[in-house]
């Protein structure tokens, strides 16, 4: 199922003309007709539009699809917007459980360099002894252990 085809199906019911919509979309009328045919194929060959020489009417399945298509396109647009926002705002928190030497003297320099190149990543270093660091890793309280 192609979202743009559904979007064009919805627009077609508003324009009530293949030629007018095709002109608006800057595509050929046959391309638009092919898109509608593909939607019909997706639904096991059901006829969505009864065409006459001057206009068309939606069939019962066409009317049903129109209602659902509007919801599908709206949900798709909302989802796309939300995912884009998450991508922009996404900050990954990585917890490192480390013993004193790596946690205080070795890791900070490397993590600072990494953070400068990857601003959407935050590091939290938890200093403990080697045994506790490995326990934290095994219990999934830390993403990495430095011992």
mmCIF file with all atom_site columns, C-alpha atoms in Angstrom:
data_model
loop_
_atom_site.group_PDB
_atom_site.id
_atom_site.type_symbol
_atom_site.label_atom_id
_atom_site.label_alt_id
_atom_site.label_comp_id
_atom_site.label_asym_id
_atom_site.label_entity_id
_atom_site.label_seq_id
_atom_site.pdbx_PDB_ins_code
_atom_site.Cartn_x
_atom_site.Cartn_y
_atom_site.Cartn_z
_atom_site.occupancy
_atom_site.B_iso_or_equiv
_atom_site.pdbx_formal_charge
_atom_site.auth_seq_id
_atom_site.auth_comp_id
_atom_site.auth_asym_id
_atom_site.auth_atom_id
_atom_site.pdbx_PDB_model_num
ATOM 1   C CA . UNK A 1 1   ? 0.000   0.000  0.000   1.00 0.00 ? 1   UNK A CA 1
ATOM 2   C CA . UNK A 1 2   ? 1.428   3.325  -1.055  1.00 0.00 ? 2   UNK A CA 1
ATOM 3   C CA . UNK A 1 3   ? 0.529   6.289  1.179   1.00 0.00 ? 3   UNK A CA 1
ATOM 4   C CA . UNK A 1 4   ? 0.840   8.756  -1.707  1.00 0.00 ? 4   UNK A CA 1
ATOM 5   C CA . UNK A 1 5   ? -1.620  6.703  -3.752  1.00 0.00 ? 5   UNK A CA 1
ATOM 6   C CA . UNK A 1 6   ? -4.083  6.834  -0.847  1.00 0.00 ? 6   UNK A CA 1
ATOM 7   C CA . UNK A 1 7   ? -3.488  10.564 -0.534  1.00 0.00 ? 7   UNK A CA 1
ATOM 8   C CA . UNK A 1 8   ? -4.249  10.973 -4.244  1.00 0.00 ? 8   UNK A CA 1
ATOM 9   C CA . UNK A 1 9   ? -7.362  8.787  -3.927  1.00 0.00 ? 9   UNK A CA 1
ATOM 10  C CA . UNK A 1 10  ? -8.648  11.149 -1.230  1.00 0.00 ? 10  UNK A CA 1
ATOM 11  C CA . UNK A 1 11  ? -7.840  14.198 -3.363  1.00 0.00 ? 11  UNK A CA 1
ATOM 12  C CA . UNK A 1 12  ? -9.562  12.601 -6.345  1.00 0.00 ? 12  UNK A CA 1
ATOM 13  C CA . UNK A 1 13  ? -12.813 12.404 -4.390  1.00 0.00 ? 13  UNK A CA 1
ATOM 14  C CA . UNK A 1 14  ? -12.475 16.118 -3.630  1.00 0.00 ? 14  UNK A CA 1
ATOM 15  C CA . UNK A 1 15  ? -11.579 17.208 -7.180  1.00 0.00 ? 15  UNK A CA 1
ATOM 16  C CA . UNK A 1 16  ? -14.112 14.806 -8.741  1.00 0.00 ? 16  UNK A CA 1
ATOM 17  C CA . UNK A 1 17  ? -12.014 14.818 -11.900 1.00 0.00 ? 17  UNK A CA 1
ATOM 18  C CA . UNK A 1 18  ? -9.035  12.729 -12.954 1.00 0.00 ? 18  UNK A CA 1
ATOM 19  C CA . UNK A 1 19  ? -7.836  15.379 -15.400 1.00 0.00 ? 19  UNK A CA 1
ATOM 20  C CA . UNK A 1 20  ? -8.050  18.295 -12.944 1.00 0.00 ? 20  UNK A CA 1
ATOM 21  C CA . UNK A 1 21  ? -6.234  16.403 -10.196 1.00 0.00 ? 21  UNK A CA 1
ATOM 22  C CA . UNK A 1 22  ? -3.595  15.064 -12.578 1.00 0.00 ? 22  UNK A CA 1
ATOM 23  C CA . UNK A 1 23  ? -2.928  18.614 -13.739 1.00 0.00 ? 23  UNK A CA 1
ATOM 24  C CA . UNK A 1 24  ? -2.703  19.833 -10.123 1.00 0.00 ? 24  UNK A CA 1
ATOM 25  C CA . UNK A 1 25  ? -0.291  17.009 -9.215  1.00 0.00 ? 25  UNK A CA 1
ATOM 26  C CA . UNK A 1 26  ? 1.682   17.558 -12.421 1.00 0.00 ? 26  UNK A CA 1
ATOM 27  C CA . UNK A 1 27  ? 1.338   13.935 -13.452 1.00 0.00 ? 27  UNK A CA 1
ATOM 28  C CA . UNK A 1 28  ? -0.386  12.354 -16.412 1.00 0.00 ? 28  UNK A CA 1
ATOM 29  C CA . UNK A 1 29  ? -3.983  11.247 -16.161 1.00 0.00 ? 29  UNK A CA 1
ATOM 30  C CA . UNK A 1 30  ? -2.886  7.696  -16.958 1.00 0.00 ? 30  UNK A CA 1
ATOM 31  C CA . UNK A 1 31  ? -0.412  7.772  -14.037 1.00 0.00 ? 31  UNK A CA 1
ATOM 32  C CA . UNK A 1 32  ? -3.199  8.811  -11.679 1.00 0.00 ? 32  UNK A CA 1
ATOM 33  C CA . UNK A 1 33  ? -5.482  6.137  -13.104 1.00 0.00 ? 33  UNK A CA 1
ATOM 34  C CA . UNK A 1 34  ? -2.693  3.577  -12.645 1.00 0.00 ? 34  UNK A CA 1
ATOM 35  C CA . UNK A 1 35  ? -2.346  4.599  -8.970  1.00 0.00 ? 35  UNK A CA 1
ATOM 36  C CA . UNK A 1 36  ? -6.062  4.015  -8.392  1.00 0.00 ? 36  UNK A CA 1
ATOM 37  C CA . UNK A 1 37  ? -5.827  0.663  -10.194 1.00 0.00 ? 37  UNK A CA 1
ATOM 38  C CA . UNK A 1 38  ? -2.949  -0.334 -7.909  1.00 0.00 ? 38  UNK A CA 1
ATOM 39  C CA . UNK A 1 39  ? -5.061  0.453  -4.847  1.00 0.00 ? 39  UNK A CA 1
ATOM 40  C CA . UNK A 1 40  ? -7.850  -1.695 -6.305  1.00 0.00 ? 40  UNK A CA 1
ATOM 41  C CA . UNK A 1 41  ? -5.353  -4.533 -6.841  1.00 0.00 ? 41  UNK A CA 1
ATOM 42  C CA . UNK A 1 42  ? -4.247  -4.218 -3.204  1.00 0.00 ? 42  UNK A CA 1
ATOM 43  C CA . UNK A 1 43  ? -7.851  -4.977 -2.250  1.00 0.00 ? 43  UNK A CA 1
ATOM 44  C CA . UNK A 1 44  ? -8.174  -8.135 -4.344  1.00 0.00 ? 44  UNK A CA 1
ATOM 45  C CA . UNK A 1 45  ? -9.412  -6.338 -7.433  1.00 0.00 ? 45  UNK A CA 1
ATOM 46  C CA . UNK A 1 46  ? -12.400 -4.649 -5.812  1.00 0.00 ? 46  UNK A CA 1
ATOM 47  C CA . UNK A 1 47  ? -13.788 -1.739 -7.853  1.00 0.00 ? 47  UNK A CA 1
ATOM 48  C CA . UNK A 1 48  ? -13.533 1.533  -5.928  1.00 0.00 ? 48  UNK A CA 1
ATOM 49  C CA . UNK A 1 49  ? -14.749 3.936  -8.602  1.00 0.00 ? 49  UNK A CA 1
ATOM 50  C CA . UNK A 1 50  ? -17.515 3.582  -11.189 1.00 0.00 ? 50  UNK A CA 1
ATOM 51  C CA . UNK A 1 51  ? -16.436 5.761  -14.093 1.00 0.00 ? 51  UNK A CA 1
ATOM 52  C CA . UNK A 1 52  ? -18.726 7.502  -16.546 1.00 0.00 ? 52  UNK A CA 1
ATOM 53  C CA . UNK A 1 53  ? -17.736 9.611  -19.532 1.00 0.00 ? 53  UNK A CA 1
ATOM 54  C CA . UNK A 1 54  ? -17.741 12.885 -17.577 1.00 0.00 ? 54  UNK A CA 1
ATOM 55  C CA . UNK A 1 55  ? -17.376 11.914 -13.909 1.00 0.00 ? 55  UNK A CA 1
ATOM 56  C CA . UNK A 1 56  ? -17.299 9.019  -11.481 1.00 0.00 ? 56  UNK A CA 1
ATOM 57  C CA . UNK A 1 57  ? -19.024 7.707  -8.378  1.00 0.00 ? 57  UNK A CA 1
ATOM 58  C CA . UNK A 1 58  ? -17.484 5.864  -5.460  1.00 0.00 ? 58  UNK A CA 1
ATOM 59  C CA . UNK A 1 59  ? -18.713 2.325  -4.992  1.00 0.00 ? 59  UNK A CA 1
ATOM 60  C CA . UNK A 1 60  ? -19.589 1.066  -1.498  1.00 0.00 ? 60  UNK A CA 1
ATOM 61  C CA . UNK A 1 61  ? -16.063 -0.311 -1.077  1.00 0.00 ? 61  UNK A CA 1
ATOM 62  C CA . UNK A 1 62  ? -14.736 3.016  -2.398  1.00 0.00 ? 62  UNK A CA 1
ATOM 63  C CA . UNK A 1 63  ? -16.690 4.959  0.231   1.00 0.00 ? 63  UNK A CA 1
ATOM 64  C CA . UNK A 1 64  ? -15.479 2.610  2.948   1.00 0.00 ? 64  UNK A CA 1
ATOM 65  C CA . UNK A 1 65  ? -11.883 2.951  1.778   1.00 0.00 ? 65  UNK A CA 1
ATOM 66  C CA . UNK A 1 66  ? -12.210 6.745  1.650   1.00 0.00 ? 66  UNK A CA 1
ATOM 67  C CA . UNK A 1 67  ? -13.130 6.858  5.351   1.00 0.00 ? 67  UNK A CA 1
ATOM 68  C CA . UNK A 1 68  ? -10.279 4.561  6.315   1.00 0.00 ? 68  UNK A CA 1
ATOM 69  C CA . UNK A 1 69  ? -7.802  6.201  3.923   1.00 0.00 ? 69  UNK A CA 1
ATOM 70  C CA . UNK A 1 70  ? -8.343  9.568  5.604   1.00 0.00 ? 70  UNK A CA 1
ATOM 71  C CA . UNK A 1 71  ? -7.581  7.994  8.989   1.00 0.00 ? 71  UNK A CA 1
ATOM 72  C CA . UNK A 1 72  ? -4.563  6.096  7.652   1.00 0.00 ? 72  UNK A CA 1
ATOM 73  C CA . UNK A 1 73  ? -3.066  9.188  6.007   1.00 0.00 ? 73  UNK A CA 1
ATOM 74  C CA . UNK A 1 74  ? -3.679  11.299 9.124   1.00 0.00 ? 74  UNK A CA 1
ATOM 75  C CA . UNK A 1 75  ? -2.086  8.666  11.378  1.00 0.00 ? 75  UNK A CA 1
ATOM 76  C CA . UNK A 1 76  ? 0.849   8.317  9.002   1.00 0.00 ? 76  UNK A CA 1
ATOM 77  C CA . UNK A 1 77  ? 1.409   12.091 8.973   1.00 0.00 ? 77  UNK A CA 1
ATOM 78  C CA . UNK A 1 78  ? 1.151   12.304 12.777  1.00 0.00 ? 78  UNK A CA 1
ATOM 79  C CA . UNK A 1 79  ? 3.548   9.387  13.219  1.00 0.00 ? 79  UNK A CA 1
ATOM 80  C CA . UNK A 1 80  ? 6.037   10.874 10.771  1.00 0.00 ? 80  UNK A CA 1
ATOM 81  C CA . UNK A 1 81  ? 5.944   14.202 12.623  1.00 0.00 ? 81  UNK A CA 1
ATOM 82  C CA . UNK A 1 82  ? 6.389   12.567 16.037  1.00 0.00 ? 82  UNK A CA 1
ATOM 83  C CA . UNK A 1 83  ? 9.247   10.354 14.865  1.00 0.00 ? 83  UNK A CA 1
ATOM 84  C CA . UNK A 1 84  ? 10.992  13.373 13.324  1.00 0.00 ? 84  UNK A CA 1
ATOM 85  C CA . UNK A 1 85  ? 10.668  15.263 16.592  1.00 0.00 ? 85  UNK A CA 1
ATOM 86  C CA . UNK A 1 86  ? 12.082  12.317 18.534  1.00 0.00 ? 86  UNK A CA 1
ATOM 87  C CA . UNK A 1 87  ? 14.979  12.058 16.135  1.00 0.00 ? 87  UNK A CA 1
ATOM 88  C CA . UNK A 1 88  ? 15.800  15.726 16.661  1.00 0.00 ? 88  UNK A CA 1
ATOM 89  C CA . UNK A 1 89  ? 15.392  15.576 20.438  1.00 0.00 ? 89  UNK A CA 1
ATOM 90  C CA . UNK A 1 90  ? 16.752  12.074 20.972  1.00 0.00 ? 90  UNK A CA 1
ATOM 91  C CA . UNK A 1 91  ? 19.495  11.898 23.566  1.00 0.00 ? 91  UNK A CA 1
ATOM 92  C CA . UNK A 1 92  ? 20.997  8.549  24.414  1.00 0.00 ? 92  UNK A CA 1
ATOM 93  C CA . UNK A 1 93  ? 22.116  8.049  28.004  1.00 0.00 ? 93  UNK A CA 1
ATOM 94  C CA . UNK A 1 94  ? 24.916  5.528  28.448  1.00 0.00 ? 94  UNK A CA 1
ATOM 95  C CA . UNK A 1 95  ? 25.854  4.376  31.927  1.00 0.00 ? 95  UNK A CA 1
ATOM 96  C CA . UNK A 1 96  ? 29.392  3.152  32.520  1.00 0.00 ? 96  UNK A CA 1
ATOM 97  C CA . UNK A 1 97  ? 30.260  1.428  35.758  1.00 0.00 ? 97  UNK A CA 1
ATOM 98  C CA . UNK A 1 98  ? 34.011  1.651  36.276  1.00 0.00 ? 98  UNK A CA 1
ATOM 99  C CA . UNK A 1 99  ? 36.675  1.164  38.880  1.00 0.00 ? 99  UNK A CA 1
ATOM 100 C CA . UNK A 1 100 ? 38.645  4.209  40.043  1.00 0.00 ? 100 UNK A CA 1
ATOM 101 C CA . UNK A 1 101 ? 41.548  4.260  37.560  1.00 0.00 ? 101 UNK A CA 1
ATOM 102 C CA . UNK A 1 102 ? 39.562  3.906  34.309  1.00 0.00 ? 102 UNK A CA 1
ATOM 103 C CA . UNK A 1 103 ? 36.574  5.853  35.648  1.00 0.00 ? 103 UNK A CA 1
ATOM 104 C CA . UNK A 1 104 ? 38.554  8.843  36.865  1.00 0.00 ? 104 UNK A CA 1
ATOM 105 C CA . UNK A 1 105 ? 41.598  9.003  34.595  1.00 0.00 ? 105 UNK A CA 1
ATOM 106 C CA . UNK A 1 106 ? 41.144  7.082  31.325  1.00 0.00 ? 106 UNK A CA 1
ATOM 107 C CA . UNK A 1 107 ? 37.495  7.209  30.264  1.00 0.00 ? 107 UNK A CA 1
ATOM 108 C CA . UNK A 1 108 ? 36.760  10.935 30.725  1.00 0.00 ? 108 UNK A CA 1
ATOM 109 C CA . UNK A 1 109 ? 39.172  12.010 27.952  1.00 0.00 ? 109 UNK A CA 1
ATOM 110 C CA . UNK A 1 110 ? 37.825  9.492  25.423  1.00 0.00 ? 110 UNK A CA 1
ATOM 111 C CA . UNK A 1 111 ? 34.223  10.132 26.363  1.00 0.00 ? 111 UNK A CA 1
ATOM 112 C CA . UNK A 1 112 ? 34.681  13.897 25.987  1.00 0.00 ? 112 UNK A CA 1
ATOM 113 C CA . UNK A 1 113 ? 36.063  13.412 22.468  1.00 0.00 ? 113 UNK A CA 1
ATOM 114 C CA . UNK A 1 114 ? 33.227  11.029 21.629  1.00 0.00 ? 114 UNK A CA 1
ATOM 115 C CA . UNK A 1 115 ? 30.621  13.416 23.068  1.00 0.00 ? 115 UNK A CA 1
ATOM 116 C CA . UNK A 1 116 ? 31.978  16.304 20.990  1.00 0.00 ? 116 UNK A CA 1
ATOM 117 C CA . UNK A 1 117 ? 31.426  14.244 17.837  1.00 0.00 ? 117 UNK A CA 1
ATOM 118 C CA . UNK A 1 118 ? 28.087  12.813 19.041  1.00 0.00 ? 118 UNK A CA 1
ATOM 119 C CA . UNK A 1 119 ? 26.169  15.523 20.921  1.00 0.00 ? 119 UNK A CA 1
ATOM 120 C CA . UNK A 1 120 ? 23.081  13.344 21.341  1.00 0.00 ? 120 UNK A CA 1
ATOM 121 C CA . UNK A 1 121 ? 24.917  10.953 23.650  1.00 0.00 ? 121 UNK A CA 1
ATOM 122 C CA . UNK A 1 122 ? 25.299  11.524 27.375  1.00 0.00 ? 122 UNK A CA 1
ATOM 123 C CA . UNK A 1 123 ? 27.578  9.470  29.577  1.00 0.00 ? 123 UNK A CA 1
ATOM 124 C CA . UNK A 1 124 ? 27.211  8.787  33.256  1.00 0.00 ? 124 UNK A CA 1
ATOM 125 C CA . UNK A 1 125 ? 30.208  7.194  34.945  1.00 0.00 ? 125 UNK A CA 1
ATOM 126 C CA . UNK A 1 126 ? 29.523  5.341  38.167  1.00 0.00 ? 126 UNK A CA 1
ATOM 127 C CA . UNK A 1 127 ? 32.737  4.782  40.145  1.00 0.00 ? 127 UNK A CA 1
ATOM 128 C CA . UNK A 1 128 ? 32.910  1.571  42.163  1.00 0.00 ? 128 UNK A CA 1
ATOM 129 C CA . UNK A 1 129 ? 35.262  -1.347 42.599  1.00 0.00 ? 129 UNK A CA 1
ATOM 130 C CA . UNK A 1 130 ? 35.875  -3.851 39.796  1.00 0.00 ? 130 UNK A CA 1
ATOM 131 C CA . UNK A 1 131 ? 33.595  -6.515 41.247  1.00 0.00 ? 131 UNK A CA 1
ATOM 132 C CA . UNK A 1 132 ? 30.698  -4.082 41.702  1.00 0.00 ? 132 UNK A CA 1
ATOM 133 C CA . UNK A 1 133 ? 31.214  -2.689 38.176  1.00 0.00 ? 133 UNK A CA 1
ATOM 134 C CA . UNK A 1 134 ? 30.900  -6.157 36.670  1.00 0.00 ? 134 UNK A CA 1
ATOM 135 C CA . UNK A 1 135 ? 27.852  -6.888 38.851  1.00 0.00 ? 135 UNK A CA 1
ATOM 136 C CA . UNK A 1 136 ? 26.226  -3.671 37.593  1.00 0.00 ? 136 UNK A CA 1
ATOM 137 C CA . UNK A 1 137 ? 26.891  -4.763 34.030  1.00 0.00 ? 137 UNK A CA 1
ATOM 138 C CA . UNK A 1 138 ? 25.464  -8.255 34.641  1.00 0.00 ? 138 UNK A CA 1
ATOM 139 C CA . UNK A 1 139 ? 22.364  -6.799 36.323  1.00 0.00 ? 139 UNK A CA 1
ATOM 140 C CA . UNK A 1 140 ? 21.975  -4.385 33.405  1.00 0.00 ? 140 UNK A CA 1
ATOM 141 C CA . UNK A 1 141 ? 22.383  -1.407 35.705  1.00 0.00 ? 141 UNK A CA 1
ATOM 142 C CA . UNK A 1 142 ? 25.202  -0.282 33.418  1.00 0.00 ? 142 UNK A CA 1
ATOM 143 C CA . UNK A 1 143 ? 25.697  -0.432 29.667  1.00 0.00 ? 143 UNK A CA 1
ATOM 144 C CA . UNK A 1 144 ? 29.473  -0.886 29.923  1.00 0.00 ? 144 UNK A CA 1
ATOM 145 C CA . UNK A 1 145 ? 32.019  -1.697 32.607  1.00 0.00 ? 145 UNK A CA 1
ATOM 146 C CA . UNK A 1 146 ? 35.566  -0.368 32.825  1.00 0.00 ? 146 UNK A CA 1
ATOM 147 C CA . UNK A 1 147 ? 37.783  -2.327 35.194  1.00 0.00 ? 147 UNK A CA 1
#
